[in-house]
Short mmCIF file of C-alpha atoms in Angstrom, two decimals:
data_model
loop_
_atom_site.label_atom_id
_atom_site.label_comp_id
_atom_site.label_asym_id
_atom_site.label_seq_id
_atom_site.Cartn_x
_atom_site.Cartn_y
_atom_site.Cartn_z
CA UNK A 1 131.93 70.93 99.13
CA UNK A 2 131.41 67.87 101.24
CA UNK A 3 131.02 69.81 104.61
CA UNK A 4 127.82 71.62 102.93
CA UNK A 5 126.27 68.38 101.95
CA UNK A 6 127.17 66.47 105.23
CA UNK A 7 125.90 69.51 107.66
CA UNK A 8 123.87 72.53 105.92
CA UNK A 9 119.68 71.45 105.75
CA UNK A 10 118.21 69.95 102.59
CA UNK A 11 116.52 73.37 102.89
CA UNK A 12 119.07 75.11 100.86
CA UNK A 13 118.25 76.18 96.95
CA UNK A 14 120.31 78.65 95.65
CA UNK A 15 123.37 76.23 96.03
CA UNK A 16 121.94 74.09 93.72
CA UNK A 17 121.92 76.04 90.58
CA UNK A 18 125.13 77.56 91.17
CA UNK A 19 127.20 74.89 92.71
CA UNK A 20 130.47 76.29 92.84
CA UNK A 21 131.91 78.00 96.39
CA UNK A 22 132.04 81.69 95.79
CA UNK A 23 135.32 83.32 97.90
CA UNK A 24 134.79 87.05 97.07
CA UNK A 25 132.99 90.09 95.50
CA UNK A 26 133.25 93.37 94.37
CA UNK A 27 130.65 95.89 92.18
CA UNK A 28 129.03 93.00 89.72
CA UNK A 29 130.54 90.32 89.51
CA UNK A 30 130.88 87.43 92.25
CA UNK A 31 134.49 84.77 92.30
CA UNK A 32 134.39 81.37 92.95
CA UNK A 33 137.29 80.25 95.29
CA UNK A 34 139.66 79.17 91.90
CA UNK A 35 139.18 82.90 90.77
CA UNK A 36 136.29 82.20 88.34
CA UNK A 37 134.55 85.21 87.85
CA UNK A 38 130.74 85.35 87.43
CA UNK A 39 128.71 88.56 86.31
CA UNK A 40 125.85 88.91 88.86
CA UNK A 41 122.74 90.07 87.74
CA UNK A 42 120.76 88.66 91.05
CA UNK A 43 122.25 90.93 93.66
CA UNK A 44 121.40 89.17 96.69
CA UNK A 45 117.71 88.79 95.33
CA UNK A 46 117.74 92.53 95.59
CA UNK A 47 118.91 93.10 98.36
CA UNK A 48 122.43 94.79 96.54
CA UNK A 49 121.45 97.11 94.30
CA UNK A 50 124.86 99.50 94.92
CA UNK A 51 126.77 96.50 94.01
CA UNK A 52 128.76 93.91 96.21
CA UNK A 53 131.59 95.56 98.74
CA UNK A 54 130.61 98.79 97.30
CA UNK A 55 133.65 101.14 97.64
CA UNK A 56 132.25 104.04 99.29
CA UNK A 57 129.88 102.35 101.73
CA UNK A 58 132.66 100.05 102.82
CA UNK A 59 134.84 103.00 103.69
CA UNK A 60 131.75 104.17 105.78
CA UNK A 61 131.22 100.84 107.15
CA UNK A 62 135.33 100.43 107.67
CA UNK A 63 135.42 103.79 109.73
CA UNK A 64 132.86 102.70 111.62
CA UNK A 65 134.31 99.31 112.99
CA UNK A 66 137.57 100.81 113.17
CA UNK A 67 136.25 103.22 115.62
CA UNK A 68 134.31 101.27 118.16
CA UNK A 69 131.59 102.34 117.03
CA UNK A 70 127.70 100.38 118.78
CA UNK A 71 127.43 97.24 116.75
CA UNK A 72 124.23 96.16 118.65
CA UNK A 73 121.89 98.31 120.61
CA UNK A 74 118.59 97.27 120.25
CA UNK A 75 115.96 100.36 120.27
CA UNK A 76 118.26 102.16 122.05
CA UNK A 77 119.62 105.93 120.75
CA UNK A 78 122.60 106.13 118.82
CA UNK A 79 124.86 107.81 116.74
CA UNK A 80 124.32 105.93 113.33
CA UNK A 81 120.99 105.28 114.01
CA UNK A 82 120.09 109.57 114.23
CA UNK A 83 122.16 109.70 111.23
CA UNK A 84 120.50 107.17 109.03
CA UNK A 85 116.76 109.11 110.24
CA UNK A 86 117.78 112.07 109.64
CA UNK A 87 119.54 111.74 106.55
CA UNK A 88 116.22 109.05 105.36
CA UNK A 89 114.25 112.64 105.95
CA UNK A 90 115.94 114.97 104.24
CA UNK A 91 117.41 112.70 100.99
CA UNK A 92 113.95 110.40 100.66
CA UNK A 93 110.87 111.69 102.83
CA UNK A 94 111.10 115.61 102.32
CA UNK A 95 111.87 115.41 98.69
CA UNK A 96 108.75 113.56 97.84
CA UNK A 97 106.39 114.88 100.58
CA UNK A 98 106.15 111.57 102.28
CA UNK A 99 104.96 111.81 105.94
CA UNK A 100 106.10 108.27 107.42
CA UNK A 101 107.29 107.20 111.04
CA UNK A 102 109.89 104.87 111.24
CA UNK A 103 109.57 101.23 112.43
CA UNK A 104 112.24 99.17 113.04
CA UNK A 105 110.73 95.67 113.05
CA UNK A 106 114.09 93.30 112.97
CA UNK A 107 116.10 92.49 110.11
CA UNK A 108 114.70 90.95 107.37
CA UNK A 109 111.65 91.96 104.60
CA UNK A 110 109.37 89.26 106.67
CA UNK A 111 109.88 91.43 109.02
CA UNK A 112 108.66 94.61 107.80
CA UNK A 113 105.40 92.89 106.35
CA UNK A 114 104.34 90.89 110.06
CA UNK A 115 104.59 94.23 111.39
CA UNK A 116 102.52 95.86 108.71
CA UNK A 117 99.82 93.55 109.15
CA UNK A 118 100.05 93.53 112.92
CA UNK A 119 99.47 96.68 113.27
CA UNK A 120 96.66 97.48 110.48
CA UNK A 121 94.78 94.47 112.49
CA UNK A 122 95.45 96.44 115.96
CA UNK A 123 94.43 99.81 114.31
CA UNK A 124 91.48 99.12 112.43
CA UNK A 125 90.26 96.18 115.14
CA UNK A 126 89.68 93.95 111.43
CA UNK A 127 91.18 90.90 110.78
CA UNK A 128 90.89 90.26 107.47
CA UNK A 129 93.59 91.14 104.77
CA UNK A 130 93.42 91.50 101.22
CA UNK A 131 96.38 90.19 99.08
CA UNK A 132 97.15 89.68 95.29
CA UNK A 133 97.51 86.40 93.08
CA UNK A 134 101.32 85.43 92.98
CA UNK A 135 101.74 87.66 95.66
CA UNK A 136 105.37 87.26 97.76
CA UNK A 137 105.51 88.51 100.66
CA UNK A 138 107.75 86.44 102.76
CA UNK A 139 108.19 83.10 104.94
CA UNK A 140 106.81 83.49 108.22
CA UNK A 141 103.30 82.60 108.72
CA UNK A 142 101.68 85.95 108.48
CA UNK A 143 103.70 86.76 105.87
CA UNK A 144 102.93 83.66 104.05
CA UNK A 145 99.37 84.06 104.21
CA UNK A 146 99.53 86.42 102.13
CA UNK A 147 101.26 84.66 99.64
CA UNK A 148 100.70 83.26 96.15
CA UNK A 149 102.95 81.02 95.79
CA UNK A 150 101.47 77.13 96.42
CA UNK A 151 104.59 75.31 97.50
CA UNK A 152 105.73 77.47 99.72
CA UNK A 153 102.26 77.87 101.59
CA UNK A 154 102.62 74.00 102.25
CA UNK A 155 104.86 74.59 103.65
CA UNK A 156 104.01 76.12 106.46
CA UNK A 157 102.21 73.47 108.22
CA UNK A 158 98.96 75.24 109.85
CA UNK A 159 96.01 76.83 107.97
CA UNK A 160 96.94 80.32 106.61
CA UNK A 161 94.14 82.19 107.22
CA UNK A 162 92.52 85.56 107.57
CA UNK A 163 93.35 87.00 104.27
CA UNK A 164 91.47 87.03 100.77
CA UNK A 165 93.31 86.80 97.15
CA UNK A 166 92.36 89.00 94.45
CA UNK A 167 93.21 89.27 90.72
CA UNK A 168 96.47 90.93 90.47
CA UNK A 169 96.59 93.42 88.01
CA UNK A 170 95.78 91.72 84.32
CA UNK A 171 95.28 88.26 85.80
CA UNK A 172 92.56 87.73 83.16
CA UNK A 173 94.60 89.69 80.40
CA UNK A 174 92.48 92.35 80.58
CA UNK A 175 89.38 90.92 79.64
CA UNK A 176 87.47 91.82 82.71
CA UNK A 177 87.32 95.38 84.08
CA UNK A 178 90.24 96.14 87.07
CA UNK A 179 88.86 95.51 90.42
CA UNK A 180 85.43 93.94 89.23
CA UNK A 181 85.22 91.27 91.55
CA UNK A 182 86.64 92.82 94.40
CA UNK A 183 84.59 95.81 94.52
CA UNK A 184 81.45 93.21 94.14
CA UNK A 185 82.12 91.58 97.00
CA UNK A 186 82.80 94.76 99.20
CA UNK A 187 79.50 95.88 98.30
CA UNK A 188 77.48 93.24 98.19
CA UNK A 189 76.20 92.41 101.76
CA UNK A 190 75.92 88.71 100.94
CA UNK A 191 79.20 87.91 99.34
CA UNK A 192 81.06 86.60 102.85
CA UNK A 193 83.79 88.91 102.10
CA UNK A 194 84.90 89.94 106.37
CA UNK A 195 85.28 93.53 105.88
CA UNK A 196 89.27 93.78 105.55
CA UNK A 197 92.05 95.59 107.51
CA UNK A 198 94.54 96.18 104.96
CA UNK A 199 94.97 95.21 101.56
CA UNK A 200 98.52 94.51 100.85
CA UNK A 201 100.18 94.85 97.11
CA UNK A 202 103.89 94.94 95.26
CA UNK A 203 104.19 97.62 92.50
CA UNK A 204 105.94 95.13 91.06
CA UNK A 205 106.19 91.22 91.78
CA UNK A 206 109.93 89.58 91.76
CA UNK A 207 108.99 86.55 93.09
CA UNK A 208 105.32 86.52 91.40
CA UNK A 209 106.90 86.37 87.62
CA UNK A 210 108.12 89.90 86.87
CA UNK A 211 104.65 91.24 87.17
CA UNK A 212 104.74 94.95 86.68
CA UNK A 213 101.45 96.46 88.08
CA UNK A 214 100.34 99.17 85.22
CA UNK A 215 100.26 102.76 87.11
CA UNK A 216 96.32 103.51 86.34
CA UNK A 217 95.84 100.02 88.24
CA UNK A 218 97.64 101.14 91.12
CA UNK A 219 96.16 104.29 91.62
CA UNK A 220 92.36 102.85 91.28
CA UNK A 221 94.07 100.30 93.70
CA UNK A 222 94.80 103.47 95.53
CA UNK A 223 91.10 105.07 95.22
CA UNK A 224 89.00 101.97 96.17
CA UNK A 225 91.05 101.73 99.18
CA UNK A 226 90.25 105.33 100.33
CA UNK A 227 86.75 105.03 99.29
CA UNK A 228 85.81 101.63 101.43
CA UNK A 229 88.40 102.74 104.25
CA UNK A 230 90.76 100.18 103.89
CA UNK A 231 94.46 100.74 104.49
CA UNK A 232 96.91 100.15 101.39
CA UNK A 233 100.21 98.34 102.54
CA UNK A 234 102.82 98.53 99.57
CA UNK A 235 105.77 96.06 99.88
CA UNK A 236 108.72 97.78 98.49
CA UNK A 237 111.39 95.13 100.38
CA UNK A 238 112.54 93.79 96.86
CA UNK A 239 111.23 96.65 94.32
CA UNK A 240 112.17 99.26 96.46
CA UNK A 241 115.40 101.63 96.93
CA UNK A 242 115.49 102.52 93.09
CA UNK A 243 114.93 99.04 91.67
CA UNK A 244 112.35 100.47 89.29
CA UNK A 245 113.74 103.94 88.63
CA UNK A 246 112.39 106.22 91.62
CA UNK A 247 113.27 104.97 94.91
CA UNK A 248 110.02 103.86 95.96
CA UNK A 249 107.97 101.68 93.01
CA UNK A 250 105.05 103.11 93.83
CA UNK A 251 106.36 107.02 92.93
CA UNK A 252 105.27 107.01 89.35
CA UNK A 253 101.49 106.44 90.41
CA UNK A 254 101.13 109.49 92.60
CA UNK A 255 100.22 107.66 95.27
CA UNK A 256 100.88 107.78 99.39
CA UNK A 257 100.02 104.44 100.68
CA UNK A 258 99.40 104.11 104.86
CA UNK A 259 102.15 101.60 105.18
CA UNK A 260 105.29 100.68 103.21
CA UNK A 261 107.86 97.75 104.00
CA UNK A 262 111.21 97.95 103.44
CA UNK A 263 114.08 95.67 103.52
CA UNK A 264 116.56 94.08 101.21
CA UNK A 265 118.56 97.20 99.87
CA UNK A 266 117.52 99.69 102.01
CA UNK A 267 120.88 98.63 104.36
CA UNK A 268 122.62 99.59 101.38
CA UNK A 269 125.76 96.58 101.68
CA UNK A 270 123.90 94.14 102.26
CA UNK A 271 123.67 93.80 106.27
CA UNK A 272 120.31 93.23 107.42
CA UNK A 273 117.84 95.81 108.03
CA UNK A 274 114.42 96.59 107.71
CA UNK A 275 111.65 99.69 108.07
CA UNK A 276 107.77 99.68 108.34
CA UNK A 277 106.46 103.41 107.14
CA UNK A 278 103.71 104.15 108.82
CA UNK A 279 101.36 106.99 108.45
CA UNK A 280 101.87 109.06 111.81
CA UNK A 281 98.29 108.56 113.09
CA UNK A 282 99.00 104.92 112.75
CA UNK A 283 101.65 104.66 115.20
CA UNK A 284 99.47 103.31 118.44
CA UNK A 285 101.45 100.73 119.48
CA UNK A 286 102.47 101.09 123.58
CA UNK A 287 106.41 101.20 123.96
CA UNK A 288 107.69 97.95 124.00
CA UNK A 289 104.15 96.26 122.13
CA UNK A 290 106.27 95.25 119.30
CA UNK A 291 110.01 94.29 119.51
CA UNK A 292 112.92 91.94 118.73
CA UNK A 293 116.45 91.54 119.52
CA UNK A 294 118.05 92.95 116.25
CA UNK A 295 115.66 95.79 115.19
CA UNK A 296 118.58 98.18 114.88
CA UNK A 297 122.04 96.94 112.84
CA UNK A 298 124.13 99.67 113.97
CA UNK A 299 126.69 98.86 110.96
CA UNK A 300 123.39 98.65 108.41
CA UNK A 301 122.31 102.17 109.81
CA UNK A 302 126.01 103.02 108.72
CA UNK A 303 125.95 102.00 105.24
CA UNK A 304 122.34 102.77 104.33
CA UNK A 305 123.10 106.61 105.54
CA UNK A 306 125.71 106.63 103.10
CA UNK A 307 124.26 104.72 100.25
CA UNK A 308 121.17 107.49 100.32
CA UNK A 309 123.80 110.17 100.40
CA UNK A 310 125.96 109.26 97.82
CA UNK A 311 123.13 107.94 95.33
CA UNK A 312 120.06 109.69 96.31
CA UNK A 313 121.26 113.37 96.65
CA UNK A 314 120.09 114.03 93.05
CA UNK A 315 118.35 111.82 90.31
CA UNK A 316 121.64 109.91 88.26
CA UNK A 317 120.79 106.94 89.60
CA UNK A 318 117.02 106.82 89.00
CA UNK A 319 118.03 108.30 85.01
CA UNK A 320 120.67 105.46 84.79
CA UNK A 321 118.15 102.83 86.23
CA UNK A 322 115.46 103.79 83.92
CA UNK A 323 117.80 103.73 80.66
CA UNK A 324 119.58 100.71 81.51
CA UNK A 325 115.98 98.84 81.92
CA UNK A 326 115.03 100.14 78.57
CA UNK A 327 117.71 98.47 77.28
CA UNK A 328 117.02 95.33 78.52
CA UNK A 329 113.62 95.64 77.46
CA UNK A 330 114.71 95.85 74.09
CA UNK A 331 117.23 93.14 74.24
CA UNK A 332 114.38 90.92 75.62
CA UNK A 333 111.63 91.81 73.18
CA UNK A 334 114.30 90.96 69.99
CA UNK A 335 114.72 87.70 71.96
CA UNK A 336 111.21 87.65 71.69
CA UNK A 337 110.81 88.22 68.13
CA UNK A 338 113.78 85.86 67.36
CA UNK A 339 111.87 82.89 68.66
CA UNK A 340 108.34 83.35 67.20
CA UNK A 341 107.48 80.26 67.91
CA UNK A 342 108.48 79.71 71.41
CA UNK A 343 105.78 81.44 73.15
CA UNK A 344 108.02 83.80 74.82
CA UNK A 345 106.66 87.21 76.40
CA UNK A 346 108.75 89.99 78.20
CA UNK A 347 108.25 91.68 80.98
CA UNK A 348 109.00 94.04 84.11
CA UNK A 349 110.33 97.54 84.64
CA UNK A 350 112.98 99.25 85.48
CA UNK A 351 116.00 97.15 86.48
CA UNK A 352 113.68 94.30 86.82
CA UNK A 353 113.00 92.24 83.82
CA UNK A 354 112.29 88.73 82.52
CA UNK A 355 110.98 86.78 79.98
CA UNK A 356 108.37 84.22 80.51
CA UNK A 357 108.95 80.65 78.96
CA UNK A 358 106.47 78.26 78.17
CA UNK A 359 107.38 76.51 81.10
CA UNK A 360 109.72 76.13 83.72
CA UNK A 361 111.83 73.51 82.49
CA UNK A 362 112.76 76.13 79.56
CA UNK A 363 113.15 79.07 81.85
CA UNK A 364 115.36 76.98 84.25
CA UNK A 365 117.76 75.44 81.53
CA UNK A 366 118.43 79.06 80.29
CA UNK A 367 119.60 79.98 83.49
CA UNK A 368 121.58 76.76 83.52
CA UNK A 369 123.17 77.87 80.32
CA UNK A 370 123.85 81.41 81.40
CA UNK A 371 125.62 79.72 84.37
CA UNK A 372 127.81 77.96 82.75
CA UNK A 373 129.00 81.03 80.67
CA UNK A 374 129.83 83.24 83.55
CA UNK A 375 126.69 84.88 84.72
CA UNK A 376 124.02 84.89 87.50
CA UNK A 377 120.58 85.04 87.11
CA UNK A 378 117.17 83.02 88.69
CA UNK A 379 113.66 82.05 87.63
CA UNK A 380 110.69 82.87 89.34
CA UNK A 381 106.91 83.01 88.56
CA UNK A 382 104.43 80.16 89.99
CA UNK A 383 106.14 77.44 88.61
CA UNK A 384 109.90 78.70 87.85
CA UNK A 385 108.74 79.78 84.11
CA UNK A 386 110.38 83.45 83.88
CA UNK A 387 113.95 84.02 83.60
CA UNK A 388 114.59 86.83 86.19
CA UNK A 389 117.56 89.98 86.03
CA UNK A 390 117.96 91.86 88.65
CA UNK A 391 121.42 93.60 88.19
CA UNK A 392 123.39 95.89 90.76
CA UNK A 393 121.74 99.71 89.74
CA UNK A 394 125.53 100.71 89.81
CA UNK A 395 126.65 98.16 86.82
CA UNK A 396 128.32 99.70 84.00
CA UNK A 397 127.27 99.93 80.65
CA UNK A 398 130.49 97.64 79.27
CA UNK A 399 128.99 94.68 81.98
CA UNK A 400 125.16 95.49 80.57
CA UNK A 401 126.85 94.52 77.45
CA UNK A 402 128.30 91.27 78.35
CA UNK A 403 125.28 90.27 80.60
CA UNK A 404 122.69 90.87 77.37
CA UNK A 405 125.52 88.92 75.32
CA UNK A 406 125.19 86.01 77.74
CA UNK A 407 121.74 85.50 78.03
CA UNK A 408 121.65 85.69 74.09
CA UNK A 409 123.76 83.10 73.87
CA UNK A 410 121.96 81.14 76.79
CA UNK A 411 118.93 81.35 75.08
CA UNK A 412 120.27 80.48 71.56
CA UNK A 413 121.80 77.04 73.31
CA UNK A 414 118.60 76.04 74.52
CA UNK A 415 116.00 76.91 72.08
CA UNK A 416 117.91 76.06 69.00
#
């Protein structure tokens, strides 16, 4: 591993927990270059919930190659990319009465969020943008100032300014009435609150700690928006394409909100690709006003129009998503009740769960432990404290099994 440590930045974290060299992949489970198998329930941070070299998108993708088909085009018309729209209408939009036009704003989830914001600033003339404690919503700098997270705003080097945090929902535990302080300040002329663009939310936060936003919350979320003329951006990049159940996180709640990012999954193999939904009245920008060099992966248009078709043509994945969370759920909470004494708490939705640890130290040696034994898994929260799963949707009920078994055992090794 020398040539990592002599060349590759400081900057580089994953590495460190897992420091083997990883050769190939295939549905769950990731191999180190002796063979070494290791059952992955972190799926590119989200970013593979169909599994890794999933068979039937790789035949897509395969075809494709084989074929000559446009690698890189730009915003220019193609093949794959007519496909992927219209198969995104009929398989996602139609079915759940969403009226969104696309935006292809470059590869990554970052991405899809500095074009959100760009363009509620442009639209509504505001600058201002509301965002959420332990908020994630990326690395670049507008993306970042909308972020919780304290160590990774310093590192951006500049004030992050222009947006406002708010109590995610039950900050305070539920002690003070949802949306008490914001609405305050909205309506109280002297609270030196700038009227905002765009408030800007996850349904659930990864990064944040496993934070699952209730579904009353998000629809008064949804209300005071509409009510003070604000525009609700929802960032689906990691909780998005089925992670929760539906294929947006936000379905459950009823709602429709202005702007939605995606990213991560939505390429389906895990090849880059991103979309801003925007609301059709939204889309003011003149031709060329926002751009970059890789808005359209031809081979991510490729796979993602075949991962909707094979998994979102009817609702087996979003049943199997739902029962395989509910399992974990109940794994977690009679980890929970094993340990009374260790302060533990679980959490999430879906097929994204964790359990909080006192602190960080805990939550990190767990995942240490887990390592060791064959499986994958991070922490996250403000200060590394919750022990994060976020499984391929597609993993079978046998590798559930061993996963829960693992993490039982991790747990065991480091709290006994």
């Amino acid at each position: 591993m020398s040539i990592f440590e002599e060349l590759e930045s400081e900057v580089r974290s994953y590495s460190r927990g897992w420091p083997v060299v990883f050769d190939r992949a295939q549905g769950s489970y990731l191999y180190d270059e002796d063979g070494k198998a290791y059952l992955d329930f972190f799926a590119g941070a989200g970013a593979l919930n169909y599994g890794h070299n999933n068979p039937a998108l790789k035949r897509a993708l395969i075809d494709y190659i084989a074929r000559d088909g446009v690698t890189h085009a730009l915003d220019m018309f193609t093949v794959a990319k007519r496909d992927f729209l219209q198969t995104f209408k009929e398989k996602i939009l139609q079915p759940r009465d969403l009226d969104y036009k696309v935006v292809f704003p470059g590869p990554g989830g970052a991405n899809a969020v500095e074009a959100a914001l760009k363009l509620a600033r442009k639209v509504t003339g505001k600058e201002s943008v509301i965002n959420f404690t332990n908020a994630f919503h990326g690395m670049t700098l507008g993306a970042l100032s909308v972020t919780g997270n304290s160590m990774k705003r310093g590192g951006a080097g500049v004030p992050l300014v222009h947006a406002t945090p708010m109590p995610y929902d039950n900050y305070f535990d539920g002690s003070i009435p949802d949306f008490l302080y914001f609405e305050k300040l909205l309506e109280d002329s002297g609270s030196g609150l700038n009227e905002p663009a765009a408030v800007i939310v996850e349904g659930v936060q990864g990064e944040g700690g496993i934070n699952a936003a209730r579904i009353e919350w998000l629809k008064a979320l949804d209300d005071l928006c509409k009510k003070h003329g604000i525009l609700l951006i929802l960032d689906d990049v990691q909780m998005g394409c089925g992670r929760t159940g539906p294929f947006f996180s936000f379905e459950d709640a009823g709602i429709k909100p202005d702007i939605v990012c995606l990213s991560k999954s939505i390429g389906g193999y895990g090849i880059p690709m991103a979309l801003t939904l925007i609301r059709p009245d939204l889309d003011v920008w003149e031709p060329g006003e926002h751009n970059g060099t890789f808005r359209g992966i031809s081979p991510a248009f490729v796979t993602a129009a075949e991962a909707l078709r094979v998994y979102w043509s009817d609702d087996e994945l979003e049943k199997s998503t739902k029962a395989k969370g509910e399992r974990i759920a109940a794994a977690f909470q009679g980890i929970v009740e094993a340990y009374p004494d260790a302060s533990l708490f679980a959490k999430g939705r879906g097929l994204a769960r964790g359990i909080e640890f006192p602190n960080g130290d805990l939550a990190g040696k767990v995942c240490a432990a887990a390592f060791e034994r064959g499986l994958l898994m991070e922490t996250s929260g403000p200060d590394g404290e919750v022990m994060k799963v976020l499984p391929p949707l597609t993993l079978t009920e046998d590798e559930l099994t061993k996963g829960l078994s693992i993490i039982d055992e991790a747990v065991a090794a480091v709290l006994n």
